[in-house]
mmCIF file of C-alpha atoms in Angstrom:
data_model
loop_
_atom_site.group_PDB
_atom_site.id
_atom_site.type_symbol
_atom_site.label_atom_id
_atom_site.label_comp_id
_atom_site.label_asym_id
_atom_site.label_seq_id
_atom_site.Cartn_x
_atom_site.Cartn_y
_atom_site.Cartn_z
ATOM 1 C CA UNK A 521 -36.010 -9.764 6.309
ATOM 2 C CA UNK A 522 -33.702 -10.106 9.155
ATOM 3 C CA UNK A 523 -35.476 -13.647 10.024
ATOM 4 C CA UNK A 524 -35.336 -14.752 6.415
ATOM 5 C CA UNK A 525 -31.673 -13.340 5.666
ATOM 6 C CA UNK A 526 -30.440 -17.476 4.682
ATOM 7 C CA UNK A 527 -33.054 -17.034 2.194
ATOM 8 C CA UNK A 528 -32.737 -14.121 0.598
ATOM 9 C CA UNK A 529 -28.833 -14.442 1.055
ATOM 10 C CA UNK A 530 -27.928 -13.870 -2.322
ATOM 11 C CA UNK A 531 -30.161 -11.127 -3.233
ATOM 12 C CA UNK A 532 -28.947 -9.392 -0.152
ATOM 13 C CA UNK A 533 -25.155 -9.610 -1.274
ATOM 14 C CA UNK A 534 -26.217 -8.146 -5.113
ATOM 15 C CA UNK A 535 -28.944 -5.948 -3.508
ATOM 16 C CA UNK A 536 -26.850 -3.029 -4.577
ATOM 17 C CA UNK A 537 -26.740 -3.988 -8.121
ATOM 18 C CA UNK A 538 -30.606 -4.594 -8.092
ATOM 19 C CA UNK A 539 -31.295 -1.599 -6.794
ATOM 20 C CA UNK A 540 -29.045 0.421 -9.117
ATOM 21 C CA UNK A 541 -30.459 -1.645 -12.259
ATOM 22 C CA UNK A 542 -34.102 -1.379 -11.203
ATOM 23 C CA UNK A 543 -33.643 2.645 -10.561
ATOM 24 C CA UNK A 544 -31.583 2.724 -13.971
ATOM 25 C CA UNK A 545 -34.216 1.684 -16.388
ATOM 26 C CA UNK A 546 -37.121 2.944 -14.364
ATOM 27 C CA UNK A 547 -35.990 6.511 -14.536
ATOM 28 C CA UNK A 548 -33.508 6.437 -18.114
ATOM 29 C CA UNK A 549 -36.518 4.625 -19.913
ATOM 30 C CA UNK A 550 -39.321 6.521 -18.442
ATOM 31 C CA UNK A 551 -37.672 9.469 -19.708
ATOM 32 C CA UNK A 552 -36.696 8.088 -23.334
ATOM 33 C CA UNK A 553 -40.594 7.344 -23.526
ATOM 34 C CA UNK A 554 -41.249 10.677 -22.100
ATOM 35 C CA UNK A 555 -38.896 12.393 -24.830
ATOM 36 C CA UNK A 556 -40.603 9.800 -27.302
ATOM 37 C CA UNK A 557 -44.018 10.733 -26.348
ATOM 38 C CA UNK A 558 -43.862 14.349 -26.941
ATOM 39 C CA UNK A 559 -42.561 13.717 -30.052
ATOM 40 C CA UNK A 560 -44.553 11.354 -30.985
ATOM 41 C CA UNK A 561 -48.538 11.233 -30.966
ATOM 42 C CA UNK A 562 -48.462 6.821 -31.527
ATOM 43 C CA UNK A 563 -47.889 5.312 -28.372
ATOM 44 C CA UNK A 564 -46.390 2.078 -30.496
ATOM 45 C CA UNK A 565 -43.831 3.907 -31.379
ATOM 46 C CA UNK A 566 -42.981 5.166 -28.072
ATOM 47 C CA UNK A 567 -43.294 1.721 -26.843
ATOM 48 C CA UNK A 568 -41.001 0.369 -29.577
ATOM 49 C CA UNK A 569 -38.715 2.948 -29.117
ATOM 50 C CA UNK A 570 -38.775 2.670 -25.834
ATOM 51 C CA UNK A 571 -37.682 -1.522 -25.540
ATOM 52 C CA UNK A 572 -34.796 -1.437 -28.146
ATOM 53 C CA UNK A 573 -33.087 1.484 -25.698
ATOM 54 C CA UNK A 574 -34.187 -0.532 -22.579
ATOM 55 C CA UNK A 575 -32.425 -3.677 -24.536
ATOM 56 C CA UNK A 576 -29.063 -1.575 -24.908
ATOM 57 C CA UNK A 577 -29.029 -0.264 -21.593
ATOM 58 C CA UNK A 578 -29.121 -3.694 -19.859
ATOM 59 C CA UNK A 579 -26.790 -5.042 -21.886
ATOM 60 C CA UNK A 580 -24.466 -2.069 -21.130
ATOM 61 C CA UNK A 581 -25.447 -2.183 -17.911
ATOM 62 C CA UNK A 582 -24.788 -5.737 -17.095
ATOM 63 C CA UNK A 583 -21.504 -5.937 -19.188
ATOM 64 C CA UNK A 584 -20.420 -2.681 -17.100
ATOM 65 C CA UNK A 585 -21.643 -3.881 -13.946
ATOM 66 C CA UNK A 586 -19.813 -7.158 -14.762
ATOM 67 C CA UNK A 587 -16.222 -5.574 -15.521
ATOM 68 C CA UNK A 588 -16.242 -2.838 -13.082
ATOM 69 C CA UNK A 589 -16.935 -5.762 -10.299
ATOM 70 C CA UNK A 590 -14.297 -7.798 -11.681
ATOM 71 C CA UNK A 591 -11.506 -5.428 -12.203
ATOM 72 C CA UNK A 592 -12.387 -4.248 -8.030
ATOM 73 C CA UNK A 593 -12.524 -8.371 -7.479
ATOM 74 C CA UNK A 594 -9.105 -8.489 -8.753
ATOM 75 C CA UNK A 595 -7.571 -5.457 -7.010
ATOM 76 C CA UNK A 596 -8.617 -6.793 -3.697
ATOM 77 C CA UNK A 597 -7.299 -10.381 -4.479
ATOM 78 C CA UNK A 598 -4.039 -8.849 -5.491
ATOM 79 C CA UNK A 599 -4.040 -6.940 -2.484
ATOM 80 C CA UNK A 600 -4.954 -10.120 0.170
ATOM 81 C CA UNK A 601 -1.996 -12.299 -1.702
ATOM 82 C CA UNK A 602 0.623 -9.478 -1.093
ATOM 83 C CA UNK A 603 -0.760 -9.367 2.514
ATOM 84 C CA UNK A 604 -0.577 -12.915 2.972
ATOM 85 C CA UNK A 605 2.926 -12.597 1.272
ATOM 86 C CA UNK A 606 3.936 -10.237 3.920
ATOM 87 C CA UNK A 607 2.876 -12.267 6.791
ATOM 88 C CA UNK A 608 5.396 -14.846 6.014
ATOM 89 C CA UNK A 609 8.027 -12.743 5.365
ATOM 90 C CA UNK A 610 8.042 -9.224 7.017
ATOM 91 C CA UNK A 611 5.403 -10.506 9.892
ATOM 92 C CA UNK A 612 7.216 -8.548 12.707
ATOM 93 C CA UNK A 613 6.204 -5.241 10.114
ATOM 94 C CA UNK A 614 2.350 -6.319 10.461
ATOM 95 C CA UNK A 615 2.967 -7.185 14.507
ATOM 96 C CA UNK A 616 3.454 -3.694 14.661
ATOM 97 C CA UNK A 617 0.706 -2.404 12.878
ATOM 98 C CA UNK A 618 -1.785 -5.193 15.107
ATOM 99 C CA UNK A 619 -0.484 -3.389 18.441
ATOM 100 C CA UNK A 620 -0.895 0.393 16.887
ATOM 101 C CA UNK A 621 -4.462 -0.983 15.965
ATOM 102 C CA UNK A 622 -5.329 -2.256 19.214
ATOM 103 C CA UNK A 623 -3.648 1.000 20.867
ATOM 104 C CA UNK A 624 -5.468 3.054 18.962
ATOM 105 C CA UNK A 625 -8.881 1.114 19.711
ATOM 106 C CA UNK A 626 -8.232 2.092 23.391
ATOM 107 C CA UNK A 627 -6.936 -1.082 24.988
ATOM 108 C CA UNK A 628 -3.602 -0.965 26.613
ATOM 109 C CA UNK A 629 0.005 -1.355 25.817
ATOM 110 C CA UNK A 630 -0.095 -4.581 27.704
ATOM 111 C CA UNK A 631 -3.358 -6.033 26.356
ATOM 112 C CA UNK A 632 -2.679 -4.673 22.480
ATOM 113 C CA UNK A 633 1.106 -5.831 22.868
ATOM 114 C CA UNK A 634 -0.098 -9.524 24.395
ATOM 115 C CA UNK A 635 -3.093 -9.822 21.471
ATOM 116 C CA UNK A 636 -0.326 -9.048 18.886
ATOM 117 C CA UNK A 637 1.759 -11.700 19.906
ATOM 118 C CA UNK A 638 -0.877 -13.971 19.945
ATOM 119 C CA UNK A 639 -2.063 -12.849 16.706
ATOM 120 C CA UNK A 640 1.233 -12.821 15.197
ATOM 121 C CA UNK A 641 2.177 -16.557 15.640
ATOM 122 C CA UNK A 642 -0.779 -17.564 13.050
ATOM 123 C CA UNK A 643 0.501 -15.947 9.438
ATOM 124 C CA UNK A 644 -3.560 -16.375 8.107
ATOM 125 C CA UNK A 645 -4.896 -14.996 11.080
ATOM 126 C CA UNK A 646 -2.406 -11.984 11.039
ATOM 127 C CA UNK A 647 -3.106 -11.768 7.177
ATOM 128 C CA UNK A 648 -6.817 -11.697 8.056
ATOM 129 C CA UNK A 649 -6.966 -9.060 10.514
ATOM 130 C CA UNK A 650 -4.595 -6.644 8.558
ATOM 131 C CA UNK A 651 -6.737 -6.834 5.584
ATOM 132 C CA UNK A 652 -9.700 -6.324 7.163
ATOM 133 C CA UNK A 653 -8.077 -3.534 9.377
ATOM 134 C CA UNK A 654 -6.344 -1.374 7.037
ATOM 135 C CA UNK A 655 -8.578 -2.738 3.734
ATOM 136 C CA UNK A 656 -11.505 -3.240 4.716
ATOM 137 C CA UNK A 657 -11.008 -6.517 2.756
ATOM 138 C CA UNK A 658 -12.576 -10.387 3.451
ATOM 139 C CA UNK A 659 -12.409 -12.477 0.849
ATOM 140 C CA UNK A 660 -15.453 -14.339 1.233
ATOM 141 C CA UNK A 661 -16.859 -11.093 0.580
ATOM 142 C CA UNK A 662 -15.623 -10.018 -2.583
ATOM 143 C CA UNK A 663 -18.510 -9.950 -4.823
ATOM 144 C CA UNK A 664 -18.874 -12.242 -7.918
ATOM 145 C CA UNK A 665 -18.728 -10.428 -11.046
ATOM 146 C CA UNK A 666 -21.015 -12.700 -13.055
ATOM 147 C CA UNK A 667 -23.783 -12.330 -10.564
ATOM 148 C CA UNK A 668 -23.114 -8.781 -10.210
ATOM 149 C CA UNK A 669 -23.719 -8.345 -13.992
ATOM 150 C CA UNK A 670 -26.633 -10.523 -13.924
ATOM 151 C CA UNK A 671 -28.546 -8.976 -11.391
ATOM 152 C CA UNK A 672 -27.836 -5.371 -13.178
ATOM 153 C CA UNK A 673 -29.121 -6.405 -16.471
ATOM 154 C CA UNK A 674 -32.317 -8.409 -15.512
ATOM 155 C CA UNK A 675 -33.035 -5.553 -13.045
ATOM 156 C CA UNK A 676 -32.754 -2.968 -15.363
ATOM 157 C CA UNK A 677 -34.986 -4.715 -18.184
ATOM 158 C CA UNK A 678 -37.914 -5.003 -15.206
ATOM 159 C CA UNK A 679 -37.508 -1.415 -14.647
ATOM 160 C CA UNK A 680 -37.233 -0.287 -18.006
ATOM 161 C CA UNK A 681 -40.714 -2.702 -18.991
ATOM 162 C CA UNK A 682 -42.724 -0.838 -16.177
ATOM 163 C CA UNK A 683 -42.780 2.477 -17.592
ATOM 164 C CA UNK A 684 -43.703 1.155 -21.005
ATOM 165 C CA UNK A 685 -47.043 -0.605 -19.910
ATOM 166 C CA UNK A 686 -48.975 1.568 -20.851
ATOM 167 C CA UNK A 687 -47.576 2.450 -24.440
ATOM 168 C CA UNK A 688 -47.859 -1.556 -25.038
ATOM 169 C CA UNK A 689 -50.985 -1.533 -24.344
ATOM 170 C CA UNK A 690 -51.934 1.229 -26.891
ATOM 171 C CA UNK A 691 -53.437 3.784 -24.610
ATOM 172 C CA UNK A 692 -53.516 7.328 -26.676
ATOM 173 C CA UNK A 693 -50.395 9.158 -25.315
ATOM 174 C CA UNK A 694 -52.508 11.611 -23.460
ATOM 175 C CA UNK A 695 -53.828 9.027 -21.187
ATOM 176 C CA UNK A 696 -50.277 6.968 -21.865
ATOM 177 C CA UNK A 697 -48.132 9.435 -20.322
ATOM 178 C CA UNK A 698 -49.466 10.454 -16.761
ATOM 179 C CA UNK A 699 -50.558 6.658 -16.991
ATOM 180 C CA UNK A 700 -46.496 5.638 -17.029
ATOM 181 C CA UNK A 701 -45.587 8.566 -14.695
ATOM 182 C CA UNK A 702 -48.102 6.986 -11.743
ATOM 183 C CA UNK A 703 -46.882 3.300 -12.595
ATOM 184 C CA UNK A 704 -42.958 4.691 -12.016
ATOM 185 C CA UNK A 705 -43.735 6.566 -9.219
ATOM 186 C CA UNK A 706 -44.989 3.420 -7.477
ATOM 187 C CA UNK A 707 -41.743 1.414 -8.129
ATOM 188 C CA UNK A 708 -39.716 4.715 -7.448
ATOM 189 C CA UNK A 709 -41.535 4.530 -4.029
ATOM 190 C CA UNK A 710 -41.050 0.968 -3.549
ATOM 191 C CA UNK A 711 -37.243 0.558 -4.653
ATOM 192 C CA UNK A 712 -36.693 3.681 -1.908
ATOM 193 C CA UNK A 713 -38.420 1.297 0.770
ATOM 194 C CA UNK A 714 -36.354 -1.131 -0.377
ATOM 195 C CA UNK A 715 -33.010 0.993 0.142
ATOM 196 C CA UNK A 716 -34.579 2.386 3.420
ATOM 197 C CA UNK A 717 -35.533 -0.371 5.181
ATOM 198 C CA UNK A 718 -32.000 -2.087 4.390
ATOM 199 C CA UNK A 719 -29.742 0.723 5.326
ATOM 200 C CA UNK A 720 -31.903 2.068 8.055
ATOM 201 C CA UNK A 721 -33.092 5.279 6.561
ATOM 202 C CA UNK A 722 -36.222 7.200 6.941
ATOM 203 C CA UNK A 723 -38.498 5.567 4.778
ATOM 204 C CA UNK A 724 -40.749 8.341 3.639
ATOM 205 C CA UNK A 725 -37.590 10.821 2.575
ATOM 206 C CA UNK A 726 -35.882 8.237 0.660
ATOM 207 C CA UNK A 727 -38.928 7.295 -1.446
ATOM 208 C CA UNK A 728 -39.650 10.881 -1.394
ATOM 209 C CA UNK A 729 -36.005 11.766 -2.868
ATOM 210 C CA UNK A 730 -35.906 9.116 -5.643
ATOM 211 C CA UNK A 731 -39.456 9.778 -6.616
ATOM 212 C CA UNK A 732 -38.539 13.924 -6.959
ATOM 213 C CA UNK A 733 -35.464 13.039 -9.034
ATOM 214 C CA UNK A 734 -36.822 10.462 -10.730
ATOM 215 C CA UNK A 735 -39.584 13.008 -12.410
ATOM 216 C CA UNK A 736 -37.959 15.415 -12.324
ATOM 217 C CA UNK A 737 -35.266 14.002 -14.594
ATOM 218 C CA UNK A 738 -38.155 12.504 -17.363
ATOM 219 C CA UNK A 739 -39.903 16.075 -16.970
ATOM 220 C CA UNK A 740 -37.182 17.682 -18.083
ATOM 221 C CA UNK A 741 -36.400 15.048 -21.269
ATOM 222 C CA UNK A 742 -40.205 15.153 -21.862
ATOM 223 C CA UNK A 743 -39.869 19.371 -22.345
ATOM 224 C CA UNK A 744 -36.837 18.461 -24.970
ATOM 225 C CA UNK A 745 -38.693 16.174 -26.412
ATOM 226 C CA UNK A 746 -41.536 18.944 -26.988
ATOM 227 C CA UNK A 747 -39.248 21.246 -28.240
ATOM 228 C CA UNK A 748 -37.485 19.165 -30.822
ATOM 229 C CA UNK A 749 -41.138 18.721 -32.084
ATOM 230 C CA UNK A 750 -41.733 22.156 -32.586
ATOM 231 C CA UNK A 751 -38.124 23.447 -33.607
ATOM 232 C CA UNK A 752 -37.959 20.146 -36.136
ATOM 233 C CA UNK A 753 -40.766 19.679 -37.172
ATOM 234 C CA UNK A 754 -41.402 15.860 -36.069
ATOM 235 C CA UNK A 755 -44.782 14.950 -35.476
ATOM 236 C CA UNK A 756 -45.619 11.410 -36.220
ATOM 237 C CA UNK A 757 -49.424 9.908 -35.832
#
């Protein structure tokens, strides 16, 4: 991945909102069809139910993903303009801040007082280095809303489809069920390699952890569901 990072470039900037779409629907629709199914005995209605929430939750994920990102976008543009603002007009004020930085980074007063100087006598380079210092900011980095959005929503309606194979395909809930448990497990599994292998985490516990609260989660809908059968009544062939 590291050899092929120019190619996967993009994907690698939004892989947060993949990840976060494709866990989403994986584990909020496996559970709707796990509430569904033991309610339900007809595994088109699970799979019908199933798609329309999977529809709503991408859209609300993608328009959420897509205003959330922009509202942070527009913080930390508001923030680098006032920064840049600063530089040309209270500079000596981020001068000082440079030479605390570099003082504090363990260089001495002569080296951190020389570099601030330096640093000082180019306003977008002093801009630059305070933002990223005290912010954490670069602006090339902000992330683009639209994309952001984008990559929520379509990742969220893969995730949510997986779990509902198996209900498409008309399987009798009894096989339907266990069926869509093993098929989520496998992309639980694989979205955790994905996380681990990118942040440097131990593989097995991470697909370990979001397979336990994965289930765990659609177990515990699939119970209610149950329940809300026998307390209500529903049963529907």
């Amino acid at each position: 991945m590291v050899e092929e990072e120019s190619v996967f470039k993009d994907f690698l900037e939004h892989v947060r909102d993949a990840v976060l779409g494709m866990s989403d629907g994986l584990v909020e629709i496996l559970s709707v069809a796990a509430g569904l199914a033991g309610a339900y005995n007809n595994p088109l209605n699970v799979a019908l139910g199933g798609t329309i929430v999977g529809i709503a939750g991408a859209l609300s994920m993608g328009i959420g993903s897509y205003t959330s990102v922009k509202a942070q976008r527009q913080v930390g543009i508001g923030v680098l303009e006032s920064i840049k603002l600063a530089s040309r007009y209270v500079a000596h004020l981020l001068r000082r801040k440079i030479e605390e930085y570099m003082k504090n980074k363990g260089f001495s007063n002569e080296v951190s007082r020389k570099t601030a100087d330096e640093v000082s006598s180019n306003k977008d380079l002093l801009a630059k280095i305070v933002a990223e210092e005290k912010y954490g900011l670069k602006e090339e980095k902000l992330e683009d809303p639209r994309k952001a959005g984008l990559y929520t929503g379509v990742f969220y309606i893969i995730g949510a489809i997986v779990p509902l194979i198996p209900y498409y395909v008309g399987l009798p809930i009894i096989i339907s069920l266990p069926l869509s448990f093993l098929i989520a497990s496998i992309m639980l599994m694989i979205v955790g390699f994905v996380i681990a292998v990118l942040a440097g985490l131990s593989i097995k516990k991470k697909m370990l952890e979001l397979v336990i609260a994965g289930l765990g989660s659609v177990a515990l809908t699939y119970i209610i569901g149950r329940l809300a059968s026998l307390l209500l009544g529903i049963e529907v062939e």
